[in-house]
Amino acid sequence: MKAGDKTGAQAEIDRLRVEIEQHNYRYYVEDAPSVSDAEYDALMRKLQELESAHPELVTPESPTQRVGATPLAAFGAVTHAVPMLSLGNAFDEEEVRAFDKRVTDTLRSSGQLGPASQPDYFCELKLDGLAISLRYENGKLVQAATRGDGQTGEDVTANIRTIRSIPLQLKPGAPRVLEVRGEVLMNRREFERLNAAQAERGEKVFVNPRNAAAGSLRQLDPRITAQRPLRFFAYGWGEVHGLANRQTGLFDEPAPGVRQAATLPRESHSAMLDWLAELGLPINTQHNRKATGADGLLAFYARVAKLRPTLAYDIDGVVYKVDSLPAQKVLGFVARAPRFALAHKYPAEEATTALLDIEVQVGRTGAITPVARLQPVFVGGVTVTNATLHNEDEIRRKDVRIGDTVIVRRAGDVIPEVVGPVLEKRPADAAPFDMKKKYPVCPVCGSAIERPEGEAIARCTGGLFCAAQRKQTLLHAAGRKALDIEGLGEKLVDQLVERDRVKSLADIYGLTVEELAGYDRMGTKSAENVVRAIDKARTPTLGRLLFALGIRHVGETTARDVARHFGDMDAIMDAGEEQLLEVPDVGPAVAASIHRFFAEPHNRDIVEALKRQGVHPVAEAAARSGGLSGKTFVLTGTLPTLTREEATSHILAAGGKVSGSVSKKTAYVVAGADAGSKLANAQKLGVPVLDEDGLKQLLGME
Ligand code: IVH
């Protein structure tokens, strides 16, 4: 191409713009980039060079023009041509059934639905961000506005243009006017990263991803917004004018004042979303689903509830929409919400409450964990009174103080945690928390607390002298994955340790029905059961016994591998680090930890005492012949009947291994519903993929 060759430059510029926007889509929408950052940057640079040589060819839709250089003085007001409504809420099954009944009755009596048919719905995630309306004219993004009061919002066009997943130019076939409605949000992980960076710079931290997204969009300087990791999903539309004739690519102009329903190209909400996707807009296709009747809605709700803790972003519910647009029209609106749609909410994952005190818990390995004592609060579906504060550094980083009002988070089955203080509500006399001052020594045993340089965790140095460590050690040993002693739970262990009846694991095996029957909350019957369970635990597998000893860094899988390799306890006790390193998957930290453990005379004494009590581990079950020995499995998605834990334990029992990531060495990927990138990787690497039935067959479970 010759310099100054305008048509050549125009063609090259057009080509680069399309290519760059395709990469934006792959990166920001599909999460599957197909070029490296360097290649992407090179394309951008080339476009910038061409545009500075031909400034007359610069258009507002060029990817180089996403970030404006001049801050605004204030946001203008935008009146929505079609109001932005809200949704009616449901909090339980009954309300969902009532909604479905109202819809069904109305549609049947209007003839939209046969007397025996059930309505078809489209189900979506209720994204916890902020609603935005994007206005495209002749395919170009001309305006973006917040919801505001539903009638009038703020003009945030300059900021919205910085969001890479939002097309500045729609694909061919766009109508003359198209208002796209959707949600702007921030991924949780990126929110946390943003907050950490904000805190480091001494700037404002945000309480949750929604506030971070809203705060980022309310920046008067779009250069700041451009640095915030915002995303967008479209879920609806407002004004639509003059739909394109999709065969000819020409616009068929409607008569002035005629709009939408009559001229919509598709007859259903889901088909409309497909069309928006074809125009280049990001739609949450991975999770959206069709469903029929109330049972279909409730099944969607239950499935998404399981998925919720694994999503990259926060949702506060799901949304059900009657799919047929003519049916939506019949149903109409009530007050400011449609009768054809419903938000079904999940229990909030975050709530605020008073932080009454900070105490510490001593774990099995002596780790000191600060725990927040809270004014009871209902969050994540349960009443929470305690929440973890992780460690001393976390308390300092979050600057959480006794007396603060704090945000508590409980997502899925995860332990509740304190997210941070609500600074506006801080009492004037709240002092920074000083862990060393409040807990100079272990509050359980009075031993010194040590915190090695460079480590986040402070530890009680009391070892098994510390009652807290002893209790946790015993509970660990009695656990299901270790010696599996049913009935030896917290209440009993507390009493055994407090009466000093049990000093080490071996003492458990000397317990009698007579003495246990006299303990609190124990009768003869339960005492007999516990003693029987203890008896059964005299012949654990070697791997379980090794795991029960609670050696640092030795999980159940490592314990099993080591047991298989050495075959008996004496060999393990006498193994040097080098020999331990011969076990597949055992690295230096694990080898050193096992070696150090058995170098301690009192640990060897425990093993000897166990022998004297008649504890004789049996050899680890060899992998079945022709079985799964050494084969690595990767699980992804939700299986129809097996939980992830169940599938894992079946595979382990058959001699296989389970790993979290797919590589060429993976033998099988077991994929269920909503399998993600692991499935894609398996396909790329040619790793065989099984469904649940396939797995069961392989395991001989069928
Ligand atoms: S539809 C006519 N779909 O929820 C109703 N809203 O409570 C238009 N939201 O302001 C909304 N995800 O900010 C719809 N898949 C989804 C949604 C969704 C999140 C938000 C939206 C709206 C609010 C209504």
XYZ file of C-alpha atoms and ligand atoms in Angstrom:
726
model
C 0.000 0.000 0.000
C 1.388 3.401 -0.999
C 1.507 6.175 1.594
C -1.373 8.548 1.051
C -3.320 5.878 -0.824
C -6.669 6.673 0.723
C -8.770 3.784 -0.488
C -6.028 1.325 0.406
C -5.738 2.879 3.868
C -9.508 2.841 4.312
C -9.663 -0.844 3.435
C -6.818 -1.691 5.811
C -8.365 0.387 8.600
C -11.729 -1.337 8.117
C -10.087 -4.733 8.185
C -8.141 -3.944 11.378
C -11.216 -2.561 13.137
C -13.219 -5.699 12.415
C -10.367 -7.930 13.475
C -9.739 -6.029 16.718
C -13.416 -6.074 17.666
C -13.500 -9.827 16.988
C -10.606 -10.269 19.398
C -12.394 -8.055 21.938
C -15.431 -10.314 21.665
C -13.386 -13.488 22.078
C -11.512 -12.050 25.037
C -14.210 -10.138 26.916
C -17.342 -12.108 26.046
C -16.281 -15.651 25.279
C -13.344 -15.595 27.670
C -11.391 -17.515 25.035
C -8.796 -15.243 23.404
C -7.301 -16.543 20.187
C -4.274 -14.234 20.033
C -1.641 -13.200 22.563
C -1.736 -9.776 24.212
C 1.318 -8.828 22.164
C -0.385 -9.702 18.886
C -3.453 -7.747 19.960
C -1.341 -4.734 20.913
C 0.429 -4.897 17.558
C -2.909 -4.741 15.715
C -3.980 -1.760 17.838
C -0.703 0.012 17.180
C -1.014 -0.542 13.439
C -4.523 0.905 13.477
C -3.378 3.896 15.532
C -0.547 4.593 13.089
C -2.842 4.427 10.081
C -5.369 6.658 11.795
C -2.795 9.279 12.713
C -1.591 9.284 9.092
C -5.219 9.677 7.956
C -7.019 11.623 10.693
C -9.970 12.162 8.376
C -10.657 8.419 8.485
C -11.071 8.316 12.281
C -14.665 7.497 13.294
C -16.188 7.347 16.787
C -16.728 3.569 16.316
C -13.025 2.850 15.915
C -11.615 0.699 18.744
C -8.971 3.402 19.214
C -11.726 5.827 20.246
C -13.104 3.910 23.245
C -11.398 6.079 25.838
C -12.146 9.780 25.635
C -9.433 12.056 26.997
C -11.527 14.793 28.581
C -13.324 14.410 31.887
C -16.954 15.524 32.019
C -18.150 18.324 34.282
C -21.380 16.469 35.068
C -23.621 13.766 33.627
C -26.475 14.884 31.415
C -30.007 13.588 31.910
C -31.531 11.072 29.487
C -35.258 10.474 29.224
C -35.890 6.830 28.352
C -38.086 6.486 25.254
C -39.438 3.257 26.754
C -39.346 3.305 30.565
C -36.986 0.929 32.368
C -39.209 -1.116 34.629
C -38.547 -3.242 37.648
C -39.564 -6.823 38.381
C -41.938 -8.390 40.860
C -40.140 -10.581 43.405
C -40.751 -14.076 44.708
C -38.949 -15.531 47.699
C -40.413 -19.024 47.869
C -41.966 -21.852 45.891
C -45.504 -20.805 46.715
C -45.035 -17.383 45.165
C -43.534 -18.932 42.042
C -46.483 -21.311 41.684
C -48.892 -18.412 42.164
C -47.115 -16.484 39.393
C -47.268 -19.469 37.040
C -50.956 -19.962 37.855
C -51.766 -16.307 37.094
C -49.881 -16.547 33.806
C -51.480 -19.873 32.873
C -55.020 -18.713 33.708
C -54.686 -15.451 31.780
C -53.155 -17.102 28.728
C -55.717 -19.925 28.680
C -58.690 -17.613 28.973
C -57.324 -15.391 26.211
C -56.799 -18.372 23.951
C -53.017 -17.906 23.878
C -52.572 -21.274 25.528
C -54.434 -24.551 25.021
C -56.470 -25.825 28.009
C -53.991 -28.624 28.705
C -50.777 -26.764 27.845
C -48.361 -25.077 30.180
C -46.588 -21.796 29.465
C -43.069 -21.810 28.068
C -40.663 -19.593 29.941
C -37.204 -18.260 29.377
C -35.062 -18.344 32.503
C -32.081 -16.091 33.123
C -29.707 -15.242 35.924
C -30.532 -12.116 37.866
C -27.204 -10.373 37.583
C -26.289 -8.222 40.547
C -24.936 -5.158 38.798
C -26.650 -2.090 37.452
C -29.141 -1.740 34.637
C -28.046 0.148 31.530
C -29.780 1.127 28.328
C -27.644 1.296 25.174
C -28.996 3.210 22.215
C -27.809 2.209 18.746
C -28.772 4.244 15.711
C -28.038 2.714 12.327
C -25.868 0.222 14.117
C -23.730 2.777 15.943
C -23.676 3.220 19.717
C -24.895 6.784 20.234
C -25.997 6.893 23.846
C -25.863 4.932 27.072
C -27.872 5.724 30.169
C -28.356 4.407 33.684
C -31.804 3.357 34.838
C -32.219 6.282 37.226
C -35.843 6.401 38.366
C -36.928 4.352 35.345
C -38.075 7.410 33.397
C -34.903 9.491 33.435
C -31.349 8.285 33.872
C -27.823 9.658 33.604
C -25.900 9.882 30.361
C -22.880 7.624 30.846
C -22.022 7.174 27.161
C -18.335 8.107 27.472
C -17.869 5.557 30.251
C -19.882 2.794 28.622
C -17.784 3.137 25.464
C -14.724 1.991 27.458
C -16.299 -1.430 28.147
C -14.681 -3.679 25.560
C -17.476 -6.250 25.452
C -19.960 -3.586 24.352
C -19.829 -3.158 20.569
C -19.497 0.417 19.339
C -20.768 -0.786 15.974
C -23.311 -3.590 15.538
C -22.958 -6.239 12.852
C -24.846 -5.741 9.559
C -28.612 -6.103 9.879
C -29.092 -3.661 12.742
C -32.325 -1.648 12.738
C -32.454 2.134 12.504
C -32.972 2.424 16.246
C -32.260 -0.305 18.770
C -32.190 0.203 22.518
C -30.506 -2.691 24.257
C -31.119 -3.238 27.965
C -28.757 -5.171 30.147
C -26.585 -5.258 33.218
C -23.096 -3.890 33.817
C -21.170 -5.864 36.423
C -17.759 -6.775 37.741
C -16.377 -10.254 38.404
C -15.791 -11.014 42.050
C -12.133 -11.851 41.576
C -11.511 -8.629 39.696
C -13.425 -6.681 42.309
C -11.104 -8.091 44.969
C -8.056 -7.247 42.872
C -9.368 -3.718 42.330
C -9.971 -3.260 46.049
C -6.496 -4.480 46.928
C -5.005 -1.988 44.465
C -7.248 0.802 45.781
C -6.228 0.056 49.369
C -2.549 0.031 48.395
C -2.897 3.492 46.891
C -4.845 4.641 49.944
C -7.980 5.133 47.860
C -11.601 4.229 48.472
C -12.394 0.512 48.657
C -15.805 -0.738 47.528
C -18.097 -2.878 49.658
C -19.135 -5.257 46.865
C -18.808 -5.772 43.097
C -22.108 -4.018 42.417
C -20.981 -0.832 44.173
C -17.623 -1.070 42.426
C -19.384 -1.335 39.053
C -21.695 1.570 39.869
C -18.845 3.694 41.212
C -16.791 2.965 38.111
C -19.595 4.046 35.795
C -20.170 7.237 37.781
C -16.624 8.423 37.133
C -16.554 11.761 35.408
C -13.218 10.814 33.883
C -13.674 7.954 31.408
C -9.949 7.214 31.577
C -10.538 5.882 35.084
C -13.555 3.825 33.997
C -11.435 2.359 31.202
C -9.144 0.819 33.830
C -12.007 -0.866 35.669
C -12.782 -4.460 34.650
C -16.463 -3.973 33.776
C -18.548 -6.483 31.817
C -21.964 -6.368 30.245
C -24.757 -8.840 29.454
C -27.845 -7.902 27.462
C -31.219 -9.312 28.604
C -33.804 -7.154 26.867
C -34.571 -4.168 24.704
C -36.411 -0.848 24.756
C -37.228 1.186 21.709
C -36.844 -0.576 18.335
C -37.460 1.226 15.067
C -37.208 0.270 11.425
C -35.952 -3.258 11.508
C -33.493 -4.276 8.877
C -34.613 -6.495 6.099
C -32.217 -9.255 6.895
C -32.215 -10.699 3.373
C -31.267 -7.495 1.588
C -29.486 -5.700 4.392
C -31.647 -2.648 3.671
C -33.781 -0.929 6.294
C -37.508 -1.119 5.881
C -38.604 2.129 7.432
C -41.819 1.882 9.400
C -44.412 4.631 9.303
C -43.591 7.365 11.846
C -44.818 6.468 15.312
C -45.100 2.738 14.607
C -42.826 0.729 16.743
C -41.795 -2.652 18.014
C -44.297 -5.451 18.546
C -45.795 -5.269 15.072
C -42.432 -5.173 13.377
C -40.309 -7.332 15.661
C -38.412 -9.894 13.639
C -38.959 -12.679 16.130
C -41.912 -13.934 18.081
C -40.244 -14.828 21.358
C -37.957 -13.311 23.961
C -35.405 -16.084 23.387
C -35.414 -15.522 19.619
C -34.934 -11.795 20.228
C -31.904 -12.533 22.390
C -30.520 -14.813 19.656
C -30.934 -11.909 17.275
C -29.156 -9.503 19.648
C -26.336 -12.041 19.872
C -26.131 -12.158 16.072
C -25.775 -8.378 16.107
C -22.703 -8.809 18.308
C -24.165 -8.154 21.761
C -23.030 -10.279 24.710
C -25.805 -12.562 25.966
C -25.479 -14.949 28.910
C -26.160 -17.981 26.698
C -24.147 -20.276 28.946
C -26.739 -20.107 31.719
C -30.007 -19.018 30.094
C -32.503 -21.891 29.660
C -36.016 -22.571 28.429
C -38.410 -24.142 30.923
C -42.053 -25.191 30.999
C -44.522 -24.789 33.863
C -43.839 -24.040 37.522
C -41.855 -27.252 37.987
C -39.527 -26.246 35.176
C -38.973 -22.856 36.834
C -38.252 -24.393 40.223
C -35.825 -26.891 38.708
C -33.941 -24.007 37.094
C -33.851 -22.172 40.424
C -32.437 -25.239 42.203
C -29.829 -25.889 39.527
C -28.600 -22.298 39.534
C -28.517 -22.288 43.358
C -25.884 -25.045 43.164
C -23.986 -23.184 40.493
C -24.103 -19.848 42.272
C -20.970 -20.224 44.408
C -18.981 -21.214 41.303
C -20.014 -18.256 39.171
C -17.444 -15.569 38.458
C -19.936 -12.837 39.368
C -22.676 -12.219 41.927
C -26.307 -12.966 41.195
C -29.168 -12.230 43.566
C -31.724 -14.507 41.964
C -33.063 -15.795 38.682
C -35.567 -14.167 36.334
C -38.439 -16.012 34.660
C -39.919 -14.483 31.505
C -42.879 -15.745 29.497
C -41.120 -16.552 26.245
C -43.835 -15.785 23.689
C -43.992 -12.068 22.858
C -47.685 -12.150 21.883
C -48.358 -13.824 25.243
C -46.323 -11.117 27.009
C -48.502 -8.541 25.324
C -51.679 -10.188 26.589
C -50.303 -10.308 30.123
C -49.259 -6.656 30.112
C -48.063 -4.660 33.090
C -49.086 -3.920 36.629
C -47.864 -0.665 38.177
C -44.200 -0.518 37.139
C -43.503 -4.195 36.562
C -44.465 -6.644 33.830
C -46.970 -9.410 34.638
C -45.055 -11.727 32.319
C -41.822 -11.771 34.294
C -40.744 -12.568 37.850
C -37.535 -12.335 39.847
C -37.038 -15.336 42.152
C -34.505 -14.282 44.755
C -31.845 -16.248 46.589
C -31.029 -15.521 50.206
C -28.631 -12.585 50.291
C -24.999 -13.664 50.571
C -24.085 -10.507 52.431
C -25.590 -8.693 55.390
C -24.448 -6.101 57.895
C -24.333 -6.621 61.633
C -22.470 -5.537 64.760
C -19.011 -6.955 65.521
C -19.257 -7.663 69.253
C -15.798 -9.080 69.857
C -12.782 -10.705 68.241
C -11.646 -13.982 69.770
C -9.221 -16.601 68.530
C -9.534 -20.291 67.741
C -6.636 -22.715 67.972
C -6.583 -25.319 65.218
C -5.118 -28.805 64.982
C -1.703 -27.542 63.957
C -1.811 -24.691 66.474
C -2.833 -22.148 63.864
C -4.452 -19.167 65.568
C -7.481 -17.941 63.658
C -9.218 -14.757 64.740
C -12.972 -15.206 64.836
C -15.554 -12.440 64.821
C -18.348 -12.756 67.376
C -21.361 -11.165 65.764
C -24.799 -9.954 66.614
C -26.766 -12.885 65.079
C -27.670 -12.108 61.479
C -29.528 -14.043 58.749
C -27.256 -14.397 55.732
C -26.848 -16.994 52.968
C -29.926 -18.806 54.289
C -28.735 -19.363 57.880
C -28.280 -17.385 61.091
C -24.636 -16.539 61.557
C -23.074 -15.635 64.920
C -19.391 -16.252 64.154
C -17.333 -15.459 61.091
C -13.703 -15.949 60.272
C -11.300 -13.051 60.028
C -8.591 -15.349 58.549
C -5.493 -13.879 60.213
C -3.935 -10.850 61.832
C -2.858 -9.243 58.551
C -6.377 -9.527 57.179
C -7.785 -7.701 60.212
C -5.256 -4.942 59.702
C -5.811 -4.784 55.939
C -9.554 -4.540 56.361
C -9.191 -2.359 59.456
C -11.972 -4.162 61.257
C -12.527 -2.939 64.820
C -14.573 -4.230 67.732
C -17.788 -2.170 67.811
C -17.860 -1.737 64.028
C -20.844 -2.482 61.872
C -19.430 -5.056 59.457
C -20.429 -6.746 56.225
C -20.675 -10.517 56.651
C -20.588 -12.829 53.662
C -21.672 -16.460 53.404
C -21.651 -17.918 49.883
C -22.750 -21.533 49.405
C -21.325 -23.757 52.095
C -18.277 -21.581 52.511
C -17.410 -20.537 56.092
C -18.888 -17.085 56.781
C -16.348 -14.279 56.637
C -16.158 -10.627 57.563
C -15.750 -8.644 54.357
C -15.063 -5.281 55.942
C -16.375 -2.461 58.110
C -19.048 0.067 57.187
C -16.912 3.098 57.933
C -19.787 5.584 58.117
C -21.132 3.690 61.119
C -17.872 3.400 63.063
C -18.194 4.522 66.706
C -15.821 7.355 67.604
C -14.046 5.262 70.257
C -13.378 2.136 68.133
C -9.649 1.399 68.389
C -7.612 -0.607 65.885
C -7.452 -4.274 66.878
C -4.150 -5.398 68.369
C -3.940 -9.179 68.389
C -0.665 -9.389 70.315
C -2.018 -7.155 73.046
C -5.262 -9.060 73.449
C -3.690 -12.522 73.031
C -0.037 -12.362 74.168
C -0.091 -16.147 74.781
C -2.324 -19.039 73.692
C -5.663 -18.434 75.412
C -6.210 -22.194 75.737
C -2.899 -23.460 77.153
C -0.843 -20.352 77.912
C 2.031 -21.400 75.632
C 3.916 -18.860 73.578
C 2.496 -17.812 70.234
C 4.974 -17.755 67.374
C 4.679 -16.197 64.007
C 7.593 -17.125 61.749
C 8.951 -14.345 59.559
C 7.129 -14.155 56.244
C 4.201 -16.327 57.358
C 0.659 -15.075 57.739
C -0.304 -17.583 60.405
C 0.550 -17.303 64.082
C 0.751 -20.604 65.932
C 0.454 -21.816 69.497
C 3.669 -23.667 70.342
C 1.960 -25.970 72.858
C 1.589 -28.971 70.538
C -0.414 -31.816 72.079
C 0.012 -30.146 75.466
C -2.547 -27.615 74.222
C -6.048 -28.938 74.826
C -7.359 -27.183 71.724
C -4.794 -28.876 69.493
C -5.392 -32.219 71.143
C -9.152 -31.966 70.613
C -8.747 -31.048 66.973
C -6.201 -33.823 66.448
C -8.596 -36.392 67.895
C -11.541 -35.099 65.880
C -9.422 -35.249 62.746
C -8.377 -38.833 63.522
C -11.968 -39.889 64.185
C -13.168 -38.234 60.969
C -14.781 -39.991 58.063
C -11.733 -39.863 55.834
C -9.449 -41.100 58.620
C -10.418 -43.790 61.174
C -14.126 -43.120 60.710
C -15.159 -43.606 64.350
C -18.831 -42.776 64.481
C -20.017 -41.207 67.711
C -16.625 -39.775 68.643
C -17.738 -36.227 68.051
C -17.059 -32.823 69.510
C -19.072 -33.227 72.722
C -17.363 -36.481 73.681
C -13.875 -35.377 72.630
C -14.262 -32.205 74.709
C -14.990 -34.284 77.805
C -12.219 -36.802 77.140
C -9.646 -34.046 76.805
C -10.949 -31.933 79.661
C -10.869 -34.907 82.043
C -7.380 -35.654 80.729
C -8.579 -39.176 79.994
C -7.192 -39.106 76.461
C -3.729 -37.674 75.893
C -3.060 -39.214 72.539
C -4.841 -41.135 69.820
C -3.765 -44.451 71.348
C -5.731 -43.753 74.560
C -8.956 -43.830 72.528
C -8.543 -47.585 72.122
C -8.530 -48.134 75.888
C -11.983 -46.611 76.456
C -14.630 -48.882 77.972
C -18.415 -48.930 77.868
C -18.590 -48.593 81.670
C -16.650 -45.366 81.856
C -18.163 -43.774 78.754
C -21.687 -44.501 79.976
C -21.028 -42.082 82.825
C -20.191 -39.140 80.542
C -22.582 -36.260 79.822
C -25.089 -36.989 77.089
C -24.016 -40.651 76.962
C -26.054 -43.680 77.969
C -25.084 -47.353 77.915
C -26.441 -47.697 74.420
C -24.425 -44.866 72.882
C -21.356 -45.902 74.880
C -21.660 -49.388 73.390
C -21.967 -47.949 69.915
C -18.877 -45.796 70.331
C -16.807 -48.668 71.710
C -17.954 -50.881 68.848
C -16.943 -48.187 66.346
C -13.554 -47.869 68.073
C -13.105 -51.623 67.853
C -13.838 -51.564 64.163
C -11.158 -48.928 63.773
C -8.440 -51.340 64.954
C -7.959 -52.481 61.364
C -7.945 -49.321 59.277
C -6.134 -49.267 55.969
C -2.572 -48.086 56.333
C -3.369 -44.957 54.347
C -6.200 -43.994 56.672
C -4.065 -44.539 59.761
C -1.286 -42.417 58.283
C -3.775 -39.691 57.438
C -5.251 -39.935 60.955
C -1.883 -39.028 62.468
C -2.410 -35.506 61.159
C 1.017 -34.916 59.636
C 1.237 -31.458 58.089
C 0.869 -31.415 54.305
C -0.307 -35.045 54.252
C -3.843 -35.204 52.906
C -5.831 -38.364 52.345
C -4.532 -38.891 48.803
C -0.884 -38.414 49.755
C -1.352 -40.722 52.733
C -2.776 -43.402 50.455
C 0.027 -43.010 47.909
C 2.681 -43.262 50.616
C 0.959 -46.290 52.172
C 0.785 -48.071 48.810
C 4.417 -47.348 48.126
C 5.863 -48.537 51.425
C 3.358 -51.219 52.417
C 3.798 -50.969 56.220
C 4.099 -48.397 58.982
C 7.639 -49.315 60.082
C 8.958 -48.739 56.580
C 7.309 -45.309 56.479
C 8.627 -44.352 59.930
C 12.170 -45.245 58.930
C 12.108 -43.748 55.442
C 14.546 -40.945 54.674
C 13.502 -37.919 52.676
C 15.061 -39.386 49.551
C 13.036 -42.577 49.779
C 9.890 -40.564 50.431
C 10.547 -38.538 47.307
C 10.318 -41.750 45.285
C 6.581 -41.841 45.932
C 4.784 -40.419 42.887
C 3.392 -36.941 43.612
C 5.366 -36.509 46.841
C 7.463 -33.335 46.696
C 10.163 -31.956 49.005
C 7.777 -30.173 51.411
C 5.739 -33.346 51.995
C 8.801 -35.584 52.278
C 10.412 -33.231 54.801
C 7.223 -33.002 56.811
C 6.772 -36.791 57.078
C 10.415 -37.281 57.946
C 10.319 -34.560 60.594
C 7.152 -36.019 62.106
C 8.643 -39.444 62.659
C 11.909 -37.996 63.902
C 9.979 -36.799 66.975
C 10.182 -39.495 69.673
C 6.711 -38.706 71.010
C 5.178 -39.316 67.580
C 6.933 -42.674 67.315
C 5.646 -43.434 70.812
C 2.089 -42.875 69.636
C 2.542 -45.409 66.833
C 4.025 -47.914 69.293
C 1.184 -47.335 71.744
C -1.318 -47.905 68.951
C 0.288 -51.281 68.262
C 0.042 -52.192 71.936
C -3.660 -51.300 71.811
C -4.090 -53.858 69.034
C -4.312 -51.434 66.123
C -3.094 -53.294 63.036
C -3.473 -51.466 59.754
C -4.224 -53.557 56.705
C -2.436 -53.046 53.415
C -3.940 -50.487 51.115
C -6.334 -52.154 48.681
C -4.335 -52.719 45.542
C -5.859 -51.154 42.496
C -8.250 -53.562 40.847
C -6.789 -55.585 38.038
C -7.358 -53.779 34.768
C -8.710 -51.027 37.037
C -7.942 -47.368 37.116
C -4.548 -47.564 38.782
C -2.559 -44.448 38.034
C -5.227 -43.008 35.742
C -6.027 -39.355 36.315
C -9.590 -38.065 36.029
C -10.823 -34.498 35.831
C -14.409 -33.698 36.863
C -16.296 -30.749 35.423
C -19.890 -29.563 35.496
C -22.783 -31.030 37.490
C -23.414 -34.762 37.162
C -27.041 -35.915 37.174
C -26.918 -38.119 40.285
C -23.410 -38.210 41.778
C -22.033 -35.291 43.751
C -18.455 -34.317 43.051
C -17.353 -35.878 46.367
C -19.095 -39.157 45.553
C -17.611 -39.384 42.072
C -14.187 -38.606 43.530
C -14.358 -41.270 46.180
C -15.494 -43.913 43.675
C -12.564 -43.066 41.417
C -10.093 -43.092 44.311
C -11.469 -46.385 45.568
C -10.821 -47.909 42.160
C -7.211 -46.765 42.281
C -7.591 -43.691 40.100
C -6.670 -40.110 40.829
C -8.629 -36.898 40.528
C -7.028 -33.692 39.386
C -8.297 -30.147 38.947
C -6.818 -29.403 35.559
C -6.723 -31.067 32.187
C -3.405 -31.968 30.577
C -2.175 -34.455 28.029
C -1.685 -36.899 30.903
C -5.375 -36.798 31.869
C -6.943 -40.203 31.180
C -10.582 -39.062 31.173
C -12.627 -35.920 31.652
C -15.992 -36.611 33.264
C -18.366 -33.871 32.148
C -21.813 -32.976 33.468
C -24.192 -30.094 32.880
C -22.578 -26.686 32.411
C -19.119 -28.106 31.914
C -16.752 -25.218 31.323
C -13.301 -24.665 29.945
C -12.082 -28.061 31.176
C -14.337 -29.766 28.659
C -13.093 -27.472 25.911
C -9.494 -28.263 26.912
C -10.207 -31.996 26.829
C -11.570 -31.680 23.327
C -8.574 -29.635 22.269
C -6.109 -32.158 23.704
C -8.050 -35.184 22.492
C -8.677 -36.469 26.029
C -11.634 -38.898 26.123
C -14.780 -37.403 27.676
C -17.222 -39.478 29.731
C -20.672 -38.696 31.062
C -21.852 -40.083 34.387
C -23.044 -43.342 32.826
C -19.706 -43.789 31.116
C -17.918 -43.276 34.416
C -20.187 -45.757 36.182
C -19.512 -48.328 33.493
C -15.797 -47.843 33.800
C -16.069 -48.257 37.564
C -18.188 -51.361 37.174
C -21.030 -49.644 39.029
C -23.691 -50.423 36.439
S -35.446 -7.932 33.050
C -39.059 -5.325 32.630
N -33.476 -9.662 33.326
O -33.044 -6.637 37.919
C -38.044 -5.869 33.514
N -33.523 -7.784 34.771
O -35.452 -6.078 39.494
C -36.676 -5.596 33.033
N -31.624 -7.669 36.316
O -33.465 -3.320 36.910
C -35.642 -6.344 33.750
N -30.623 -9.486 35.607
O -31.131 -4.324 36.732
C -34.029 -8.520 33.777
N -31.780 -11.246 33.410
C -32.333 -10.103 33.856
C -31.751 -9.355 34.892
C -32.387 -8.190 35.334
C -30.575 -8.476 36.458
C -31.889 -6.470 37.134
C -32.112 -5.229 36.330
C -33.474 -4.698 36.735
C -33.704 -5.402 38.030
C -35.174 -5.590 38.222
